[in-house]
mmCIF file of C-alpha atoms in Angstrom:
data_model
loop_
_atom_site.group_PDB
_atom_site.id
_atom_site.type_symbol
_atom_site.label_atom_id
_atom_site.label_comp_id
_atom_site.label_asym_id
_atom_site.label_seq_id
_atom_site.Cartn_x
_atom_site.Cartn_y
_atom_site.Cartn_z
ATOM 1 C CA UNK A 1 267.907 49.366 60.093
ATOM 2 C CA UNK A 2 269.411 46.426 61.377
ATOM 3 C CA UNK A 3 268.203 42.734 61.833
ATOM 4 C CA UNK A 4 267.551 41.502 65.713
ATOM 5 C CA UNK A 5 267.344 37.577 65.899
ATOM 6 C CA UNK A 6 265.846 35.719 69.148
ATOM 7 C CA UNK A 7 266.830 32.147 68.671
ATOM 8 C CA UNK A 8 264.027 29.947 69.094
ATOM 9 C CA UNK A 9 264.837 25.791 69.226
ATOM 10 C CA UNK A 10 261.541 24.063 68.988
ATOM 11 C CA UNK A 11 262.325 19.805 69.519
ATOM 12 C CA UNK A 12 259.971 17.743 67.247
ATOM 13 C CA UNK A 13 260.505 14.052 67.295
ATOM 14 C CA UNK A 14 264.302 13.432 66.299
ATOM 15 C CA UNK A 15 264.277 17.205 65.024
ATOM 16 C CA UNK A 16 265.720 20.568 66.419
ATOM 17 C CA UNK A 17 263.787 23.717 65.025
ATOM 18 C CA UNK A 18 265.764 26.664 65.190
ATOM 19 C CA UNK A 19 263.750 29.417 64.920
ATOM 20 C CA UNK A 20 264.183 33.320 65.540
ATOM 21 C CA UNK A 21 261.286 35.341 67.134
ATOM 22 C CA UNK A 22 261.879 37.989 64.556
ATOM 23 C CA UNK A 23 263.098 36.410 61.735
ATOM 24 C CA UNK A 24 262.825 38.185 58.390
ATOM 25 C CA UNK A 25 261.746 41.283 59.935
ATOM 26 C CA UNK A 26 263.983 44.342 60.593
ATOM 27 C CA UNK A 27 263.749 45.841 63.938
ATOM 28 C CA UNK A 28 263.407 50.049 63.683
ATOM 29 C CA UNK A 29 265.205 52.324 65.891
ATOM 30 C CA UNK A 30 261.919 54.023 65.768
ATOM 31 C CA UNK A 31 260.500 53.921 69.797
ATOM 32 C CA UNK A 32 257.078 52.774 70.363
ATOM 33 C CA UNK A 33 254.679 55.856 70.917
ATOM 34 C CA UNK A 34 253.809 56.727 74.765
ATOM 35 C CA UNK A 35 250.569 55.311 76.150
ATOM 36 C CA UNK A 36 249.264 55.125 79.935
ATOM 37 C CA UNK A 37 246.626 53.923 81.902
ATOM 38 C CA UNK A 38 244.956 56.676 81.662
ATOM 39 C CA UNK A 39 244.402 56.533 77.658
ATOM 40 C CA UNK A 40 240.229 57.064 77.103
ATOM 41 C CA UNK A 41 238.790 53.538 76.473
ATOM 42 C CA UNK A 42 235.220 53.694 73.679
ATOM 43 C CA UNK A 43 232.059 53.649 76.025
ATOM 44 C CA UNK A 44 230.991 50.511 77.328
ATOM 45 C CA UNK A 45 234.404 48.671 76.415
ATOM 46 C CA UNK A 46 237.239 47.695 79.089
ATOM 47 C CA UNK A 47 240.738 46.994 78.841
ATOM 48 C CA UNK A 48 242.804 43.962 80.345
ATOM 49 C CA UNK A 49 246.322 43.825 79.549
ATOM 50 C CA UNK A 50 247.967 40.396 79.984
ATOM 51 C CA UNK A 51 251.656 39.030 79.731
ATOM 52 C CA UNK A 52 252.167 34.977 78.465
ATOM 53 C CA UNK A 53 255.390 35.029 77.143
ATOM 54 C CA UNK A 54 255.898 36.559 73.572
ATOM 55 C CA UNK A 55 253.267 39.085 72.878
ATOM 56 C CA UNK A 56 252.714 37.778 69.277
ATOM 57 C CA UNK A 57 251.185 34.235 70.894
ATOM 58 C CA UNK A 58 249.000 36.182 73.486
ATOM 59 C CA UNK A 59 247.698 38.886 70.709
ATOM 60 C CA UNK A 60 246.898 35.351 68.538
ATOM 61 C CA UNK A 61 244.689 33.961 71.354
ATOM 62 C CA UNK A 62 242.771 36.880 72.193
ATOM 63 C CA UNK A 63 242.023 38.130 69.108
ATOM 64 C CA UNK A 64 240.012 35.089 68.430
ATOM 65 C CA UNK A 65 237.678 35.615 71.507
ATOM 66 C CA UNK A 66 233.924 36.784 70.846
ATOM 67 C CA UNK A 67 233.498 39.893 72.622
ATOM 68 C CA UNK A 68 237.363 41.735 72.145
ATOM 69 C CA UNK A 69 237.409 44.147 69.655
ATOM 70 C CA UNK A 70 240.765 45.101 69.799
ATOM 71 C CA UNK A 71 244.406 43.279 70.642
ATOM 72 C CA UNK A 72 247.530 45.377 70.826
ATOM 73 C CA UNK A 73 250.940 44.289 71.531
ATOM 74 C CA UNK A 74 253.312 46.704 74.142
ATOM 75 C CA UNK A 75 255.258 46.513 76.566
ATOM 76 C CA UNK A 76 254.875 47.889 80.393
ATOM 77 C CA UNK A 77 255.931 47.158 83.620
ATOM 78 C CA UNK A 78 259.421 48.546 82.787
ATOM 79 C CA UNK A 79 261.771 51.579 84.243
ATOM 80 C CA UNK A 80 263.062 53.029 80.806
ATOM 81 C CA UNK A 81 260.799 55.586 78.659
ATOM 82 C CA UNK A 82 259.947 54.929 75.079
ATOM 83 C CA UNK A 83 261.690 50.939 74.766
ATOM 84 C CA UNK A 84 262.442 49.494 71.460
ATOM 85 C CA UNK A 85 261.502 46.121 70.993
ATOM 86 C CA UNK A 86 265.596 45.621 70.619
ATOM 87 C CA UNK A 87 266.199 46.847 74.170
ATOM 88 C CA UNK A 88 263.322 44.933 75.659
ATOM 89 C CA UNK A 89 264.682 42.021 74.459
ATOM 90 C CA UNK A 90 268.014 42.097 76.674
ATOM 91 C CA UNK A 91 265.833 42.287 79.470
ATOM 92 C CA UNK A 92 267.411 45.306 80.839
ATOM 93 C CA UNK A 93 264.065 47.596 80.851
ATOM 94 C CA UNK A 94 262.047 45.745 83.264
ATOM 95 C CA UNK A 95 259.418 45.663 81.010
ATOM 96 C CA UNK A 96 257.047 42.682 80.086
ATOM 97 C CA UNK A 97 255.750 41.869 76.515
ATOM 98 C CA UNK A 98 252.487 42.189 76.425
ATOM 99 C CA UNK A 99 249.000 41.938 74.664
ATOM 100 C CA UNK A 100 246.153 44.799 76.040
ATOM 101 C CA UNK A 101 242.922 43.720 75.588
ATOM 102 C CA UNK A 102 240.144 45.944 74.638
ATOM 103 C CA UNK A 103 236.576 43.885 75.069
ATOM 104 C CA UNK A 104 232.979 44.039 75.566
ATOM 105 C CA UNK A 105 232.090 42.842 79.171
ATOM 106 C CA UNK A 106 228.429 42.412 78.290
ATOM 107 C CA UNK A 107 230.125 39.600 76.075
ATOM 108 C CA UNK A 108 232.905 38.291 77.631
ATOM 109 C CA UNK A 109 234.142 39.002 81.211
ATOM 110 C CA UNK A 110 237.454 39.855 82.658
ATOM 111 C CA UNK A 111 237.121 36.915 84.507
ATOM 112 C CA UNK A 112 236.288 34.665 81.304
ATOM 113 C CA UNK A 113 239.546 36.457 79.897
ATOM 114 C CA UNK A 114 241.410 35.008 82.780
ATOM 115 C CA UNK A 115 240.163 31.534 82.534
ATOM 116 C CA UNK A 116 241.599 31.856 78.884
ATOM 117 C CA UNK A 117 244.709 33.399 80.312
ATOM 118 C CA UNK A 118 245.251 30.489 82.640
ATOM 119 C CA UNK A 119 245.038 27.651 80.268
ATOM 120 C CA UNK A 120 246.825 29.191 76.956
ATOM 121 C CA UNK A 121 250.316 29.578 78.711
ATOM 122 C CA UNK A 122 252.135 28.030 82.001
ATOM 123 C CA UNK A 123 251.615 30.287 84.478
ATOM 124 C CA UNK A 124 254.119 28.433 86.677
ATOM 125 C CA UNK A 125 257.443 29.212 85.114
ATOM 126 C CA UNK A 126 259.039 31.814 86.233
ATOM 127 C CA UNK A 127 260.435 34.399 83.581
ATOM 128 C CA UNK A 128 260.033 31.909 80.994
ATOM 129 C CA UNK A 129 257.630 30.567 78.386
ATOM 130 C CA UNK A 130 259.078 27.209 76.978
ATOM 131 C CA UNK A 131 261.913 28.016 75.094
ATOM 132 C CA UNK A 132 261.423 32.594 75.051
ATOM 133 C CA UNK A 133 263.504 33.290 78.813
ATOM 134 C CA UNK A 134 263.867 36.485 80.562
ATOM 135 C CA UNK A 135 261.633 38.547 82.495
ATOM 136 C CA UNK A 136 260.292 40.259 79.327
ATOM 137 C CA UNK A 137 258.458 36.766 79.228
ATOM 138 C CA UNK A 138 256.999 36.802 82.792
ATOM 139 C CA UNK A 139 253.622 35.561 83.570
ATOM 140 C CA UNK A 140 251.598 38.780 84.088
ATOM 141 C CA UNK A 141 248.221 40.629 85.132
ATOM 142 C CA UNK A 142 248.390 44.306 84.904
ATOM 143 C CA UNK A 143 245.177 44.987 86.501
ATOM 144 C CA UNK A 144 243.450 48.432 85.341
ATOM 145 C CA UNK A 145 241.354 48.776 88.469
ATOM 146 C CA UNK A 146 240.718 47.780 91.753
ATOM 147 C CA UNK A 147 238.050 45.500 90.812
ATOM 148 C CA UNK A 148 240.371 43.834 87.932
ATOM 149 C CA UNK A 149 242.929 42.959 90.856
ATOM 150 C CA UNK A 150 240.111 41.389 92.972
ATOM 151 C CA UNK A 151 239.045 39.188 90.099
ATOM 152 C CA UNK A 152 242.945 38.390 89.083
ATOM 153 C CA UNK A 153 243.474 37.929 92.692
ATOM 154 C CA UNK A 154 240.680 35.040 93.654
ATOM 155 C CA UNK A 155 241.093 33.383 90.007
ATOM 156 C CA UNK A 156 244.863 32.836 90.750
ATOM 157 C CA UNK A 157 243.564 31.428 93.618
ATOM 158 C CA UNK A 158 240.960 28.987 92.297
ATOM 159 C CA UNK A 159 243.245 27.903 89.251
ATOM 160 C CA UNK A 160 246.072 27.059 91.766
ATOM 161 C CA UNK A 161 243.589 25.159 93.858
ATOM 162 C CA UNK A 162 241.727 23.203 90.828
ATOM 163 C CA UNK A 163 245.405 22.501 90.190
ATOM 164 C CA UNK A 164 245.375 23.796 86.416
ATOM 165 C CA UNK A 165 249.004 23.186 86.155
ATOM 166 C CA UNK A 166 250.810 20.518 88.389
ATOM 167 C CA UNK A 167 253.059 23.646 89.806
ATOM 168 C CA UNK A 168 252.001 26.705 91.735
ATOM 169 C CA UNK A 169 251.389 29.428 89.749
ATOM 170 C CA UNK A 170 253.888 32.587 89.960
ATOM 171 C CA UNK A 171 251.612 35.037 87.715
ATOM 172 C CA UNK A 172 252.777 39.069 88.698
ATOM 173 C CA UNK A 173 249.842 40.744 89.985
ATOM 174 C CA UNK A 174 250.420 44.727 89.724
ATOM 175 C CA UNK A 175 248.906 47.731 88.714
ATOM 176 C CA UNK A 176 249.132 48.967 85.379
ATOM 177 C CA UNK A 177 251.625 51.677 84.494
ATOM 178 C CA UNK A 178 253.178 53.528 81.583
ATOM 179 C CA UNK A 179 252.162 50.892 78.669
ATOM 180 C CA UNK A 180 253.589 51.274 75.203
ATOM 181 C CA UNK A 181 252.777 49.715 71.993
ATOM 182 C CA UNK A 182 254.947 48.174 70.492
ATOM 183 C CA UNK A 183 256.255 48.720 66.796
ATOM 184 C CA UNK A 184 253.854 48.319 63.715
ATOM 185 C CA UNK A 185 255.583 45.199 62.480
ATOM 186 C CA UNK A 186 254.694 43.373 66.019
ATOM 187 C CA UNK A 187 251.368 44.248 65.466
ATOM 188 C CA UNK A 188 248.513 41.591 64.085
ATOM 189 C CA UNK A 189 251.695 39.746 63.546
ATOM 190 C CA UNK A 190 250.696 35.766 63.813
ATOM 191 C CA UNK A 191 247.141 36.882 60.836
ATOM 192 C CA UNK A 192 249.861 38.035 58.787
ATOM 193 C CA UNK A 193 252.823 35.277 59.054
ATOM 194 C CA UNK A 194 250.910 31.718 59.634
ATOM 195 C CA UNK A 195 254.107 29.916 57.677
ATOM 196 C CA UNK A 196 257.007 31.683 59.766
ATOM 197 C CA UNK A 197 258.415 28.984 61.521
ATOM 198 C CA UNK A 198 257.911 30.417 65.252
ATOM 199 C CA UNK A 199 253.998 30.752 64.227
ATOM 200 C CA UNK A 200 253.742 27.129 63.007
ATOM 201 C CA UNK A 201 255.552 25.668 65.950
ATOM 202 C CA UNK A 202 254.772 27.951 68.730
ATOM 203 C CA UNK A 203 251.753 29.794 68.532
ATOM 204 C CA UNK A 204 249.479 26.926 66.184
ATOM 205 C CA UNK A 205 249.558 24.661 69.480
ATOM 206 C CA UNK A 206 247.950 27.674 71.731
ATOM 207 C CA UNK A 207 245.277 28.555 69.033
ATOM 208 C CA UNK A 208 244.439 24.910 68.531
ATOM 209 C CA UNK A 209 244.606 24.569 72.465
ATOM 210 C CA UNK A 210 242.181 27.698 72.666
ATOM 211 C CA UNK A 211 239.869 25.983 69.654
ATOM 212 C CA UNK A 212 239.261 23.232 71.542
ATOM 213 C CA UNK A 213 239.114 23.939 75.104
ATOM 214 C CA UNK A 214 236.933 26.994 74.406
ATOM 215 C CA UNK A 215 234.965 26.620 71.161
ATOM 216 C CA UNK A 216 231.894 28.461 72.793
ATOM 217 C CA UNK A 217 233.668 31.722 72.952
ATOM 218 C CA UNK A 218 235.198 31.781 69.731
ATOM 219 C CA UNK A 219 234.277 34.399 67.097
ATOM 220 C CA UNK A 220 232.369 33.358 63.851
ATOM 221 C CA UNK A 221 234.810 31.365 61.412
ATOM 222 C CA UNK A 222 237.826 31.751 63.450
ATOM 223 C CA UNK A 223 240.927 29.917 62.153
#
């Protein structure tokens, strides 16, 4: 076992947060288990699998939606089989953190997912999310179908032009390939650590963000 820190500096008025990503967690040698594109999805249900920077803020977001029944932080996108969270982090895998999605279209709709997508993260910096850099933290939509890219395709469109963000957005568009979850610890991770210093300073602001700019699709009693 051995400890794997991702320095985080947060500023908050005349203060300088330092926190780790990871901090007070060991990272396993243990490889995430293999998972494709192919896996079988429960009848009725559909997957959308979305990269905003560090999976643990993204998983946060989504699980509070009404309609998703499942979040799951992985990683795809990458050249390397079976990544560690460790070697994901130097950015040497090609892979992106993500959060997959498993939700009930009758209740919410891909593209309702990506209206959520576009406003809980900047989708206009390139291989970054505020202070988490490296392409591990690209702005992502791995699409599971044809129909998935069409919809990710004219809502990047629409959210440029309504001018979302004052930049243009650089969200990856592609095809989803060998996805892997990632390790148990990553899993559920924000629910179970709300006073770990990236949680309050990070991922509160996207929840309360999410709370207010889309209280009609939150679940019963979310917090």
């Amino acid at each position: 076992m051995y400890k794997l820190f991702k320095m985080k500096v947060i500023l908050a008025g005349l203060m300088f947060f330092a926190i780790a990503c990871n901090s007070q967690n060991k990272v396993s040698n243990k490889t995430s288990m293999t998972q494709t594109n192919n896996q079988i999805t429960p009848e009725g249900l559909e997957k959308a699998t979305f990269g905003a920077g560090c999976f643990w803020c993204v998983e946060a977001v989504f699980q509070r939606l009404k309609g998703v029944s499942k979040v799951e932080s992985g990683y795809t996108g990458g050249h390397v089989k079976n990544p560690t969270y460790r070697a994901v982090c130097t950015g040497s895998t090609g892979h992106a953190e993500v959060a997959q999605i498993t939700f009930d279209p009758k209740v919410i709709s891909f593209a309702e997912l990506l209206d959520v997508f576009w406003r809980t993260h900047d989708p206009t910096t390139l291989n970054r999310q505020g202070n988490d850099v490296g392409t591990q933290y690209r702005s992502a939509i791995f699409y599971h179908s044809d129909e998935q890219r069409k919809v990710a395709e004219k809502s990047k469109k629409a959210a440029d032009e309504a001018k979302i963000w004052p930049n243009k957005i650089v969200t990856e568009i592609t095809e989803l390939g060998v996805y892997y979850p990632a390790e148990d610890y990553h899993q559920n991770y924000y629910n179970n650590n709300r006073k770990q210093g990236y949680c309050v300073y990070v991922i509160d602001p996207k929840v309360e963000k999410l709370k207010k700019g889309f209280s009609d699709k939150l679940k019963e009693g979310v917090k």
